[in-house]
Coordinates of C-alpha atoms in Angstrom, one line a residue:
Chain A
M6 CA 0.0 -0.1 -0.2
A7 CA 1.5 4.1 -0.4
S8 CA 0.0 7.0 -0.3
L9 CA -0.5 9.1 -3.5
T10 CA -0.3 12.5 -4.8
I11 CA -1.4 14.9 -7.5
D12 CA 0.3 17.7 -7.5
N13 CA -1.0 20.3 -10.3
V14 CA -1.7 18.4 -12.7
V15 CA -2.8 19.2 -16.2
K16 CA -4.2 17.5 -19.3
R17 CA -4.9 18.5 -22.3
F18 CA -6.3 17.0 -25.4
G19 CA -6.3 19.3 -28.3
A20 CA -6.9 22.6 -27.8
Q21 CA -9.4 21.7 -24.8
T22 CA -8.3 21.6 -21.4
I23 CA -9.7 18.6 -19.6
I24 CA -7.7 18.6 -16.1
R25 CA -7.1 22.4 -15.0
G26 CA -4.1 21.9 -12.3
V27 CA -5.5 19.5 -9.6
S28 CA -4.3 19.6 -6.8
F29 CA -4.4 16.3 -3.5
D30 CA -3.1 14.0 -1.7
I31 CA -4.6 10.7 -0.9
A32 CA -3.2 8.9 2.5
D33 CA -2.0 5.3 2.6
G34 CA -4.9 2.9 2.8
E35 CA -7.6 5.7 2.1
L36 CA -10.6 5.0 -0.4
V37 CA -11.0 8.4 -2.1
I38 CA -13.6 8.5 -4.8
L39 CA -13.8 11.3 -7.9
V40 CA -17.5 12.1 -8.5
G41 CA -18.9 14.8 -10.8
P42 CA -20.8 14.9 -13.9
S43 CA -19.6 13.6 -17.6
G44 CA -17.1 15.2 -18.8
C45 CA -15.5 16.6 -15.8
G46 CA -12.2 14.9 -16.1
K47 CA -13.0 12.1 -13.6
S48 CA -11.6 9.6 -15.3
T49 CA -8.9 11.2 -17.3
L50 CA -7.4 11.7 -14.0
L51 CA -8.0 8.5 -13.2
R52 CA -6.4 7.3 -16.4
M53 CA -3.6 9.6 -16.1
I54 CA -2.9 7.8 -12.1
A55 CA -3.2 4.2 -14.0
G56 CA -0.2 6.0 -17.2
L57 CA -2.8 5.3 -19.6
E58 CA -3.0 8.9 -20.7
T59 CA 0.1 10.9 -20.4
L60 CA 0.3 14.3 -18.7
D61 CA 1.0 17.9 -20.0
G62 CA 1.5 19.4 -16.5
G63 CA 2.2 18.3 -12.9
A64 CA 3.3 15.2 -11.3
I65 CA 1.8 12.1 -10.0
R66 CA 3.3 10.6 -7.2
I67 CA 2.6 6.9 -5.4
G68 CA 4.5 6.6 -2.2
E69 CA 7.8 9.4 -3.0
R70 CA 8.1 8.2 -6.3
V71 CA 7.3 10.3 -9.3
V72 CA 5.3 7.7 -11.9
N73 CA 5.1 10.5 -14.3
D74 CA 6.9 8.9 -17.2
L75 CA 6.7 5.2 -16.1
Q76 CA 4.6 3.1 -18.1
P77 CA 1.0 1.2 -16.1
K78 CA 2.8 -1.6 -15.6
D79 CA 6.0 0.1 -13.6
R80 CA 3.2 2.2 -11.1
D81 CA 2.7 -0.7 -9.0
I82 CA -1.1 0.1 -9.4
A83 CA -3.7 -2.3 -10.7
M84 CA -7.1 -1.3 -12.2
V85 CA -10.7 -2.9 -12.6
F86 CA -12.3 -1.1 -15.8
Q87 CA -16.1 -0.2 -16.4
S88 CA -16.2 -2.8 -18.9
Y89 CA -14.4 -5.4 -17.0
A90 CA -11.7 -6.1 -19.7
L91 CA -11.4 -9.5 -18.8
Y92 CA -9.4 -11.7 -21.5
P93 CA -11.9 -13.8 -23.0
H94 CA -9.7 -16.8 -24.4
M95 CA -8.6 -17.1 -20.9
T96 CA -9.9 -19.2 -17.8
V97 CA -10.7 -16.9 -14.9
A98 CA -8.0 -18.4 -13.2
D99 CA -5.6 -17.3 -16.2
N100 CA -7.3 -13.8 -16.1
M101 CA -6.0 -13.5 -12.6
S102 CA -2.8 -14.9 -12.9
F103 CA -1.9 -13.2 -16.3
A104 CA 0.0 -9.9 -14.3
L105 CA 2.1 -12.5 -12.6
R106 CA 2.9 -14.4 -15.1
M107 CA 3.6 -11.7 -17.2
A108 CA 6.0 -10.4 -14.2
G109 CA 7.4 -13.9 -14.4
A110 CA 5.8 -15.3 -11.3
D111 CA 6.3 -19.3 -11.1
K112 CA 3.4 -21.6 -11.1
A113 CA 3.1 -21.8 -7.5
A114 CA 3.0 -18.4 -7.0
R115 CA 0.6 -17.4 -9.3
D116 CA -1.6 -20.3 -7.9
A117 CA -1.1 -19.7 -4.2
A118 CA -2.3 -16.0 -5.2
V119 CA -5.0 -16.5 -7.4
Q120 CA -6.7 -19.0 -4.5
R121 CA -6.4 -16.6 -2.0
A122 CA -8.0 -13.7 -4.4
A123 CA -10.4 -16.1 -5.5
S124 CA -10.9 -17.3 -1.7
I125 CA -11.3 -13.2 -0.7
L126 CA -14.1 -13.0 -3.4
S127 CA -15.8 -16.7 -3.5
L128 CA -14.6 -17.6 -6.7
E129 CA -13.2 -20.5 -5.8
Q130 CA -15.8 -22.9 -8.5
L131 CA -15.5 -20.5 -11.3
L132 CA -11.4 -20.4 -11.7
D133 CA -12.4 -23.1 -14.5
R134 CA -14.6 -20.7 -16.7
Y135 CA -14.2 -18.9 -19.4
P136 CA -15.9 -14.8 -18.8
R137 CA -18.7 -15.5 -21.7
Q138 CA -20.0 -18.5 -18.8
L139 CA -20.3 -15.9 -16.1
S140 CA -23.4 -13.2 -15.3
G141 CA -22.2 -9.6 -14.7
G142 CA -21.9 -9.8 -11.1
Q143 CA -19.6 -12.6 -11.4
R144 CA -17.3 -11.1 -13.9
Q145 CA -17.1 -8.2 -11.6
R146 CA -15.9 -10.3 -8.9
V147 CA -13.2 -11.6 -11.3
A148 CA -11.9 -7.8 -12.5
M149 CA -11.3 -7.5 -8.8
G150 CA -10.0 -10.7 -8.3
R151 CA -7.8 -9.4 -11.3
A152 CA -6.5 -6.3 -9.2
I153 CA -6.1 -8.2 -6.3
V154 CA -3.6 -10.9 -7.0
R155 CA -1.1 -8.2 -7.9
D156 CA -1.1 -6.9 -4.2
P157 CA -0.4 -3.2 -5.5
A158 CA 0.5 -0.1 -4.0
V159 CA -2.8 1.7 -5.7
F160 CA -6.0 0.4 -6.6
L161 CA -8.1 2.2 -9.5
F162 CA -11.6 1.8 -10.1
D163 CA -13.6 3.5 -12.7
E164 CA -17.1 3.1 -12.6
P165 CA -17.0 -0.5 -11.9
L166 CA -20.6 -0.4 -11.1
S167 CA -22.4 1.1 -14.1
N168 CA -23.0 -1.8 -16.0
L169 CA -24.7 -4.0 -13.3
D170 CA -28.8 -3.6 -12.2
A171 CA -29.5 -2.2 -9.0
K172 CA -29.6 -5.0 -6.8
L173 CA -26.4 -6.3 -8.3
R174 CA -24.6 -2.8 -7.7
V175 CA -26.2 -2.7 -4.0
Q176 CA -24.6 -5.8 -3.2
M177 CA -21.4 -5.2 -5.2
R178 CA -21.4 -1.9 -3.6
A179 CA -21.4 -3.6 0.2
E180 CA -18.1 -6.0 -1.3
I181 CA -16.4 -3.4 -2.4
K182 CA -16.6 -1.9 1.1
E183 CA -15.9 -5.1 2.9
L184 CA -12.7 -5.6 1.0
H185 CA -11.4 -2.2 1.3
R186 CA -11.9 -2.7 5.4
R187 CA -10.4 -6.2 4.9
L188 CA -7.2 -5.2 3.0
G189 CA -6.5 -1.8 4.3
S190 CA -5.8 -0.9 0.6
T191 CA -5.0 2.6 -0.8
I192 CA -7.9 3.0 -3.3
V193 CA -8.9 5.5 -5.9
Y194 CA -12.5 5.1 -7.4
V195 CA -14.4 7.3 -9.9
T196 CA -18.0 6.7 -10.2
H197 CA -20.8 9.3 -11.5
D198 CA -23.6 7.8 -8.5
Q199 CA -23.1 9.9 -5.6
V200 CA -25.2 7.3 -3.9
E201 CA -21.8 5.2 -4.4
A202 CA -19.9 8.2 -3.7
M203 CA -21.8 8.7 -0.2
T204 CA -21.4 5.1 1.1
L205 CA -18.2 4.0 -0.3
A206 CA -15.6 7.0 0.2
D207 CA -13.6 7.9 3.1
R208 CA -13.0 11.8 1.1
I209 CA -14.7 13.0 -2.4
V210 CA -13.0 14.9 -4.3
C211 CA -16.1 16.5 -6.3
L212 CA -14.7 17.0 -9.7
Q213 CA -16.2 20.5 -12.3
G214 CA -15.1 21.0 -15.8
G215 CA -11.6 19.9 -14.7
T216 CA -11.0 21.5 -11.2
I217 CA -12.2 20.7 -8.1
A218 CA -15.2 21.6 -6.3
Q219 CA -14.7 20.3 -3.0
I220 CA -12.6 17.8 -1.2
G221 CA -14.0 16.3 1.8
T222 CA -15.4 13.6 4.0
P223 CA -19.0 12.6 2.1
N224 CA -20.7 14.3 5.2
E225 CA -18.8 17.1 4.7
L226 CA -20.2 17.9 1.2
Y227 CA -23.6 16.6 2.0
G228 CA -23.9 19.2 5.1
K229 CA -21.5 21.9 3.9
P230 CA -20.8 22.0 0.1
A231 CA -18.6 24.7 -0.1
N232 CA -20.7 25.8 -3.9
L233 CA -23.6 25.8 -5.3
F234 CA -22.6 22.9 -8.0
V235 CA -21.5 20.6 -4.9
A236 CA -25.1 21.3 -3.0
E237 CA -26.5 20.7 -6.6
F238 CA -24.4 17.2 -7.4
I239 CA -24.1 15.9 -4.4
G240 CA -27.4 14.6 -2.3
S241 CA -30.6 12.3 -4.5
P242 CA -32.7 14.4 -4.4
A243 CA -31.2 17.1 -4.9
M244 CA -30.6 19.7 -2.8
N245 CA -33.5 23.0 -3.2
I246 CA -32.3 26.1 -4.6
L247 CA -34.4 29.5 -4.9
P248 CA -32.9 33.0 -5.9
G249 CA -33.6 35.1 -3.0
R250 CA -32.1 37.7 -1.3
L251 CA -30.3 38.2 2.4
D252 CA -30.8 41.6 4.0
V253 CA -28.9 42.3 7.1
A254 CA -30.0 45.7 9.0
G255 CA -27.9 45.3 12.3
E256 CA -28.0 42.3 14.2
A257 CA -31.0 41.0 12.3
A258 CA -31.3 39.5 9.4
T259 CA -33.9 38.3 6.6
L260 CA -34.3 36.2 3.9
E261 CA -36.5 37.4 0.8
L262 CA -37.6 35.1 -2.2
A263 CA -40.0 35.3 -4.2
D264 CA -43.5 35.9 -4.5
G265 CA -43.3 38.1 -1.2
V266 CA -42.0 35.1 0.7
R267 CA -40.1 36.8 3.5
W268 CA -38.1 34.7 6.6
S269 CA -36.3 36.6 9.6
L270 CA -33.6 34.6 11.1
P271 CA -33.5 33.8 14.5
A272 CA -30.3 35.8 16.5
E273 CA -28.5 32.6 16.1
L274 CA -28.7 31.7 13.1
S275 CA -28.5 35.5 11.5
A276 CA -24.9 35.6 13.3
R277 CA -24.2 33.0 10.9
W278 CA -24.6 35.1 7.8
R279 CA -23.8 38.7 9.3
A280 CA -20.7 39.2 8.4
E281 CA -21.4 39.0 4.5
G282 CA -24.0 41.7 4.3
S283 CA -27.1 42.5 2.5
R284 CA -26.8 40.9 -1.2
D285 CA -28.5 38.6 -3.8
V286 CA -28.1 34.5 -2.7
A287 CA -29.3 31.0 -3.7
V288 CA -31.2 29.6 -0.8
G289 CA -30.3 25.7 -0.7
I290 CA -33.1 23.7 1.1
R291 CA -32.5 19.8 1.2
P292 CA -35.6 18.2 0.7
E293 CA -35.6 16.7 3.8
H294 CA -35.7 19.7 5.5
L295 CA -39.0 21.0 4.1
R296 CA -40.5 19.1 7.1
E297 CA -43.4 17.5 8.1
A298 CA -43.3 18.7 11.5
P299 CA -41.7 21.8 13.4
A300 CA -37.9 21.9 13.9
R301 CA -36.0 24.3 16.3
F302 CA -35.6 27.2 14.0
S303 CA -38.4 26.4 11.0
V304 CA -41.2 28.5 9.5
P305 CA -44.1 27.1 8.1
V306 CA -45.0 26.9 4.8
D307 CA -48.2 26.1 3.0
L308 CA -47.6 25.1 -0.4
P309 CA -49.1 23.9 -3.4
V310 CA -49.1 20.1 -4.1
A311 CA -47.7 19.1 -8.1
M312 CA -47.3 15.8 -7.9
L313 CA -45.9 13.0 -5.3
E314 CA -43.6 10.7 -5.6
P315 CA -43.9 7.2 -2.8
L316 CA -40.9 6.1 -2.6
G317 CA -42.3 3.0 0.0
S318 CA -39.9 4.5 3.2
D319 CA -40.4 8.1 2.3
T320 CA -42.4 10.5 0.0
L321 CA -41.5 13.1 -2.3
V322 CA -43.6 16.1 -2.7
H323 CA -43.4 17.9 -5.6
A324 CA -44.4 21.4 -4.3
E325 CA -44.2 25.1 -4.7
L326 CA -42.7 27.6 -3.2
A327 CA -41.7 31.1 -4.1
G328 CA -42.2 30.6 -7.6
R329 CA -40.1 27.4 -7.6
R330 CA -40.6 23.8 -8.3
V331 CA -39.3 22.1 -5.0
L332 CA -38.8 18.9 -2.9
A333 CA -39.7 18.0 0.4
R334 CA -38.5 14.5 1.2
V335 CA -41.5 13.7 4.5
P336 CA -43.0 10.2 5.9
P337 CA -45.6 8.4 3.9
E338 CA -48.5 8.4 6.6
S339 CA -47.8 12.2 6.9
V340 CA -49.3 13.6 3.2
D341 CA -53.1 12.2 1.5
D342 CA -52.7 10.8 -2.3
A343 CA -55.1 13.2 -2.8
A344 CA -54.1 16.6 -1.2
R345 CA -54.1 19.5 -2.9
R346 CA -52.0 21.5 -0.5
I347 CA -49.3 20.5 1.9
A348 CA -48.4 22.1 5.3
L349 CA -45.2 21.8 6.3
H350 CA -41.9 23.8 7.7
V351 CA -38.7 25.1 6.8
D352 CA -35.9 24.3 9.1
L353 CA -34.2 27.6 9.2
G354 CA -31.4 25.3 11.0
H355 CA -30.2 23.3 7.5
L356 CA -30.5 26.7 5.6
H357 CA -27.7 26.7 2.9
L358 CA -26.5 29.8 1.3
F359 CA -24.7 31.0 -1.7
D360 CA -23.5 34.1 -3.1
R361 CA -25.6 34.1 -6.4
V362 CA -22.9 35.4 -8.4
T363 CA -20.0 33.7 -7.5
G364 CA -21.4 30.5 -6.1
K365 CA -19.8 30.5 -2.6
R366 CA -21.5 29.3 0.0
L367 CA -21.5 32.2 2.4
G368 CA -21.2 31.7 6.3
D369 CA -19.3 28.6 8.2
Chain B
M21 CA -52.8 -11.3 -45.6
T22 CA -51.9 -11.9 -42.2
I23 CA -47.9 -10.9 -41.1
S24 CA -47.1 -14.6 -40.2
Q25 CA -48.6 -15.1 -43.6
R26 CA -46.4 -12.4 -45.2
Q27 CA -43.7 -13.3 -43.3
R28 CA -43.6 -17.0 -44.2
L29 CA -44.2 -16.0 -48.1
M30 CA -41.1 -13.5 -47.5
S31 CA -39.0 -16.4 -46.2
T32 CA -39.9 -18.4 -49.3
L33 CA -39.1 -16.0 -51.7
R34 CA -36.0 -15.0 -49.8
F35 CA -34.9 -18.9 -49.9
F36 CA -35.2 -19.2 -53.3
L37 CA -34.0 -16.2 -54.4
A38 CA -30.5 -17.5 -52.2
G39 CA -31.0 -20.8 -54.0
I40 CA -31.0 -19.3 -57.6
F41 CA -27.6 -17.6 -56.6
A42 CA -26.2 -20.7 -55.3
V43 CA -27.1 -22.6 -58.5
L44 CA -25.7 -19.4 -60.6
L45 CA -22.0 -19.5 -58.2
L46 CA -21.9 -23.3 -58.1
F47 CA -22.6 -24.5 -61.7
P48 CA -19.3 -23.6 -63.2
I49 CA -17.4 -25.5 -60.2
Y50 CA -20.0 -28.2 -61.1
W51 CA -19.3 -28.1 -64.7
M52 CA -15.4 -28.3 -64.3
G53 CA -16.1 -31.5 -62.3
Q54 CA -18.2 -33.6 -64.7
T55 CA -16.6 -31.9 -67.8
S56 CA -12.8 -33.5 -65.8
L57 CA -14.6 -36.6 -65.8
L58 CA -15.6 -37.0 -69.7
P59 CA -13.9 -38.4 -72.4
T60 CA -12.7 -35.7 -75.1
S61 CA -15.5 -37.2 -77.3
A62 CA -18.3 -36.1 -75.1
V63 CA -16.8 -32.5 -74.0
L64 CA -17.1 -31.8 -77.9
S65 CA -20.3 -33.4 -78.6
R66 CA -22.8 -30.7 -79.4
A67 CA -25.3 -31.6 -76.5
P68 CA -23.1 -32.6 -73.7
S69 CA -25.1 -34.4 -71.1
L70 CA -26.1 -31.9 -68.0
L71 CA -26.4 -34.6 -65.6
P72 CA -23.1 -36.9 -64.5
D73 CA -22.6 -39.9 -66.5
P74 CA -21.4 -42.7 -64.5
A75 CA -21.1 -45.0 -67.3
A76 CA -18.8 -42.5 -69.7
S77 CA -16.8 -41.0 -66.6
S78 CA -13.6 -42.0 -65.8
L79 CA -10.1 -40.1 -64.1
S80 CA -8.5 -40.9 -67.7
A81 CA -8.0 -37.1 -67.9
Y82 CA -6.2 -37.2 -64.4
Q83 CA -4.2 -39.9 -65.1
T84 CA -2.9 -38.2 -68.4
L85 CA -2.1 -35.1 -66.8
L86 CA -0.3 -36.2 -63.9
A87 CA 1.7 -38.3 -66.5
T88 CA 1.9 -35.8 -68.9
Y89 CA 2.8 -32.7 -66.8
P90 CA 4.9 -31.5 -63.9
V91 CA 1.2 -31.0 -61.8
L92 CA 3.1 -31.8 -58.6
T93 CA 6.0 -29.2 -59.4
W94 CA 3.6 -26.7 -60.3
F95 CA 1.1 -27.7 -57.2
G96 CA 4.4 -27.6 -55.0
N97 CA 5.4 -24.1 -56.6
S98 CA 2.0 -22.3 -55.9
A99 CA 2.0 -24.0 -51.9
I100 CA 5.2 -22.4 -51.5
I101 CA 4.6 -18.7 -52.7
T102 CA 1.0 -18.9 -51.4
A103 CA 2.4 -20.0 -47.6
G104 CA 5.0 -17.4 -48.0
S105 CA 2.7 -14.1 -49.4
A106 CA -0.2 -15.4 -47.3
L107 CA 2.3 -15.3 -44.0
L108 CA 4.0 -12.3 -45.4
S109 CA 1.0 -10.2 -45.9
A110 CA -0.7 -11.3 -42.8
L111 CA 2.1 -10.3 -40.7
C112 CA 2.5 -7.1 -42.0
A113 CA -1.1 -6.3 -42.4
T114 CA -1.1 -7.5 -38.6
L115 CA 1.2 -4.7 -37.4
A116 CA -0.2 -2.2 -39.8
G117 CA -3.7 -2.9 -38.9
Y118 CA -3.2 -2.9 -35.5
S119 CA -1.4 0.3 -35.5
L120 CA -3.5 2.4 -37.5
S121 CA -6.3 0.6 -35.4
R122 CA -4.7 2.1 -32.0
F123 CA -2.1 5.0 -32.8
S124 CA -4.8 7.0 -35.0
S125 CA -2.3 10.6 -35.8
R126 CA -2.5 12.7 -38.6
T127 CA 0.2 10.7 -39.9
A128 CA -1.2 7.5 -39.5
H129 CA -3.6 8.6 -41.7
G130 CA -1.6 9.7 -44.7
I131 CA -0.3 6.2 -44.5
A132 CA -3.6 5.0 -44.7
F133 CA -4.5 6.8 -47.3
V134 CA -0.9 5.2 -49.3
L135 CA -2.1 2.2 -48.8
L136 CA -5.4 3.0 -50.2
L137 CA -3.7 4.0 -53.2
G138 CA -1.5 1.4 -53.8
R139 CA -4.5 -0.4 -53.8
V140 CA -6.1 1.0 -57.0
L141 CA -2.6 0.7 -58.9
P142 CA -3.5 -2.3 -61.0
G143 CA -0.9 -5.1 -61.0
T144 CA -0.3 -4.5 -64.9
L145 CA 0.9 -1.5 -64.0
L146 CA 3.3 -2.9 -61.6
V147 CA 4.7 -5.7 -63.2
L148 CA 6.7 -4.1 -65.4
P149 CA 8.4 -2.4 -62.5
Y150 CA 8.9 -5.4 -60.6
F151 CA 10.5 -7.0 -63.1
V152 CA 13.0 -4.7 -63.6
L153 CA 13.8 -4.1 -59.9
F154 CA 13.6 -7.9 -59.1
R155 CA 16.2 -8.6 -61.9
W156 CA 18.7 -5.8 -60.4
A157 CA 17.7 -7.2 -56.8
G158 CA 18.9 -10.8 -58.4
I159 CA 15.4 -12.5 -57.3
L160 CA 13.8 -12.7 -61.2
D161 CA 12.5 -16.4 -61.7
T162 CA 12.6 -17.0 -57.8
H163 CA 9.5 -18.0 -55.8
V164 CA 10.7 -15.1 -53.8
S165 CA 9.8 -12.4 -56.6
V166 CA 6.6 -13.3 -56.3
I167 CA 6.4 -13.8 -52.8
L168 CA 6.9 -10.1 -52.7
A169 CA 4.7 -9.0 -55.6
N170 CA 1.7 -10.3 -54.6
A171 CA 2.4 -9.4 -51.0
S172 CA 2.5 -6.0 -52.2
M173 CA -0.7 -6.2 -53.9
I174 CA -2.6 -7.9 -50.3
T175 CA -1.2 -6.2 -47.8
P176 CA -2.9 -2.7 -48.6
F177 CA -6.1 -4.5 -48.5
A178 CA -5.6 -7.0 -45.8
T179 CA -4.2 -4.2 -43.2
F180 CA -7.6 -3.0 -43.8
M181 CA -9.2 -6.0 -43.2
M182 CA -7.2 -6.3 -40.2
K183 CA -7.9 -2.9 -38.9
N184 CA -11.7 -3.7 -39.1
Y185 CA -11.2 -6.5 -37.0
F186 CA -8.5 -4.6 -34.3
D187 CA -11.6 -1.9 -34.2
D188 CA -13.9 -4.4 -32.9
V189 CA -11.2 -5.9 -30.0
P190 CA -12.4 -3.2 -27.2
R191 CA -9.2 -1.3 -26.2
E192 CA -9.6 -1.6 -23.1
L193 CA -8.5 -5.1 -23.4
D194 CA -5.2 -3.5 -24.6
E195 CA -5.3 -1.1 -21.2
A196 CA -5.9 -4.2 -18.9
A197 CA -2.8 -5.7 -20.7
K198 CA -0.5 -3.1 -20.2
V199 CA -1.6 -2.5 -16.4
D200 CA -1.0 -6.1 -16.2
G201 CA 2.7 -5.7 -17.3
C202 CA 2.9 -5.7 -21.2
S203 CA 4.3 -3.6 -23.6
P204 CA 2.1 -2.4 -26.9
L205 CA 3.5 -5.2 -28.6
A206 CA 3.2 -8.1 -25.7
A207 CA -0.5 -6.6 -25.4
L208 CA -0.7 -7.6 -29.0
W209 CA 0.3 -10.8 -28.8
F210 CA -1.0 -12.1 -25.6
V211 CA -4.0 -10.6 -25.8
V212 CA -5.3 -8.8 -29.2
L213 CA -4.1 -11.7 -31.4
P214 CA -6.0 -14.7 -29.3
V215 CA -9.5 -12.3 -29.8
A216 CA -8.7 -11.1 -33.2
A217 CA -8.1 -15.0 -34.2
P218 CA -10.8 -14.8 -36.4
G219 CA -9.8 -11.5 -38.0
I220 CA -6.7 -13.1 -39.1
A221 CA -7.6 -16.4 -40.0
A222 CA -10.1 -14.8 -42.8
T223 CA -7.0 -12.7 -43.6
I224 CA -5.2 -15.2 -44.1
A225 CA -8.0 -17.3 -46.0
F226 CA -7.8 -13.7 -48.2
A227 CA -4.3 -13.7 -48.7
A228 CA -3.9 -17.3 -49.8
T229 CA -6.7 -17.0 -52.3
A230 CA -5.5 -13.8 -54.2
S231 CA -1.9 -15.7 -54.2
W232 CA -3.2 -19.1 -55.1
V233 CA -4.7 -17.7 -58.5
D234 CA -2.5 -15.1 -59.3
L235 CA -1.4 -15.3 -63.0
L236 CA 0.2 -12.2 -63.9
F237 CA 2.9 -11.8 -61.6
A238 CA 3.5 -15.6 -61.5
R239 CA 3.3 -15.4 -65.3
T240 CA 6.0 -12.7 -65.6
L241 CA 8.3 -12.9 -63.0
L242 CA 9.2 -17.1 -63.7
L243 CA 10.5 -17.8 -66.1
T244 CA 11.8 -21.2 -66.0
P245 CA 8.7 -23.7 -65.9
G246 CA 10.4 -26.0 -63.8
H247 CA 9.6 -22.5 -61.2
W248 CA 5.9 -22.4 -62.8
T249 CA 2.8 -22.0 -60.5
M250 CA -0.4 -24.2 -60.8
P251 CA -2.3 -20.6 -62.8
V252 CA 1.0 -20.2 -65.3
G253 CA 0.9 -24.6 -65.6
I254 CA -2.9 -24.4 -66.7
A255 CA -2.3 -21.8 -68.4
S256 CA 0.2 -23.4 -70.0
L257 CA -2.2 -26.3 -70.8
I258 CA -4.1 -24.2 -73.5
G259 CA -2.6 -24.9 -76.6
E260 CA -2.2 -22.6 -80.0
V261 CA -3.6 -25.9 -81.9
Q262 CA -5.5 -28.1 -79.9
T263 CA -6.5 -27.6 -76.3
S264 CA -7.4 -31.0 -74.2
W265 CA -10.2 -29.4 -72.3
N266 CA -11.1 -32.4 -69.9
Q267 CA -7.2 -32.1 -68.8
L268 CA -8.1 -28.9 -68.5
M269 CA -10.6 -28.9 -65.9
A270 CA -8.6 -31.7 -64.2
A271 CA -6.0 -29.3 -63.0
G272 CA -8.7 -26.8 -62.3
V273 CA -10.2 -29.2 -60.0
L274 CA -6.7 -30.4 -58.4
S275 CA -6.3 -26.2 -58.3
V276 CA -9.5 -25.5 -56.5
L277 CA -9.2 -28.6 -54.1
P278 CA -6.4 -26.6 -51.6
V279 CA -8.8 -23.3 -51.1
F280 CA -11.9 -25.0 -50.4
A281 CA -9.4 -27.1 -47.7
V282 CA -8.2 -23.3 -46.6
Y283 CA -12.0 -22.4 -46.2
W284 CA -13.0 -25.8 -45.0
F285 CA -10.7 -25.6 -42.0
A286 CA -10.5 -21.9 -41.5
Q287 CA -14.6 -21.4 -41.3
P288 CA -15.2 -22.1 -37.3
Y289 CA -12.6 -19.0 -37.0
L290 CA -14.0 -17.3 -39.5
V291 CA -17.2 -17.2 -37.2
G292 CA -17.0 -14.4 -34.5
G293 CA -17.8 -14.9 -31.0
M294 CA -14.6 -14.9 -29.9
T295 CA -15.1 -11.2 -28.2
S296 CA -18.1 -12.6 -25.9
G297 CA -18.0 -11.8 -22.6
A298 CA -15.0 -9.8 -22.9
V299 CA -16.6 -6.3 -21.7
K300 CA -20.3 -5.8 -20.2
G301 CA -22.7 -8.4 -20.6

């Protein structure tokens, strides 16, 4: 295992800059997830770590070693591809032992490593089969087994669960988490699925247009998004964003939204944003913070209902607030299927305010 | 008319058209075989029988042919030249096709264009320069000269055949191989080539067939009768005064047999399916 350092890395394809001076560190044994929308550069960054793409600037260090100019085989990494990339003409055992064969390991060592990985992933019964004889989940496991056999310094996962159905994805997610706990390995994992990111990561690197929008633990990104982009990207369903204005007058602060909606913030809360001064803001409210019951700091709202989405454990209410469609997550029993209006409470204690121009988080 | 009736009618029509097409393709081969078994009198009769006549059929044309002409020598020469041309062009096409498939650049596009240009030049245009070149190199009238000439004509098309097969092999396989410790050439050898085996088989079959039937280069570049190939030998059976058609057809049958054999044995590799299970699923 080893630490990984990404130092001011730049990547260009022709005139287009894909990665714009990205820097972060990954500690030994940490599972870091690169997340972001399509085209944000997360897969490119992973491929640069793997050595499958060259760097146009900066440095990548695995442990203390700069690996910029090393071939993939010399970087001591293993990669699990989105499409599995199993060798179709080789059995599962041959797929798993291929890297050791290339490294010149003798047959006894190869067999021992394959048996160890197979027992970790419950693949013992499948070693003689070919990839075409396996299910999607089994192929995924073989792809992971191929990586484990190498005992690399860093594991790289490129959207490994995106080809699996929903049920299998949840199962494999748990298996990857368990595997990480068991092996204590350094893992860089790319996904566009923020649920995967939230559930698996020690830390998340959220990328936007080739730059880092925020780095932090899943709870930090969810609870204190650094900007509007992260606020809208992390969380499912996404955070409700409403345009408004923060008015600060002495000790008091008021939020004005469209359609004459006006919330006076209690002194304890207004202290958070007083220093920002009066300005146009984007107000962020998570769906679970449009509550059916009052909270310590909350204001009641009576909203017209547009649609209900029952999820079983919760019901998503599509309603209208300050002229915008918002989503509220409420217990199923608290909403009537035929309801035209719904009485909710906006939990002011969990409001997020962002500068409307820069998108940066305001307050703490 | 119901949908199922319409589907049945379409299916019957397709089968009928395919049958006509098959008869048109196979009749000349049947007629060659039929003629090779008939005596000269029957071959030259005004209304030869379309159906096989076991009473009149014999292998005498084959016996005479083999006793009179060095057919086995021609056959051996053809086999050597075909094997050499097919292997050389398959080797060049594999490496070039892989490069064009995986390392796309402006230079590669330029090279691809030049290859295509080479393909459109007719053999008749190249045969004289080749004659002069090979005489200068001292390899005129040798198998090597025909192998090189054939390979030069076959390789451009074979390269694009191989490029298309390599394009179908997922790039992730090469990348996985590189991560697993392979150099680009090792990735090609250990991972990509086995997956592209049907493509290689098809390319070798194409190259072998094209080389086996070559008359132009062999006729021009091989001067000694002992070096002739089957097509040159068969052409020599057509006399100015008299042609023994049943012997000519017998030679034709012998010449076609290896081509059948190549396609018969390569057939399992010509159908795809090797990449099944490689990615997704």
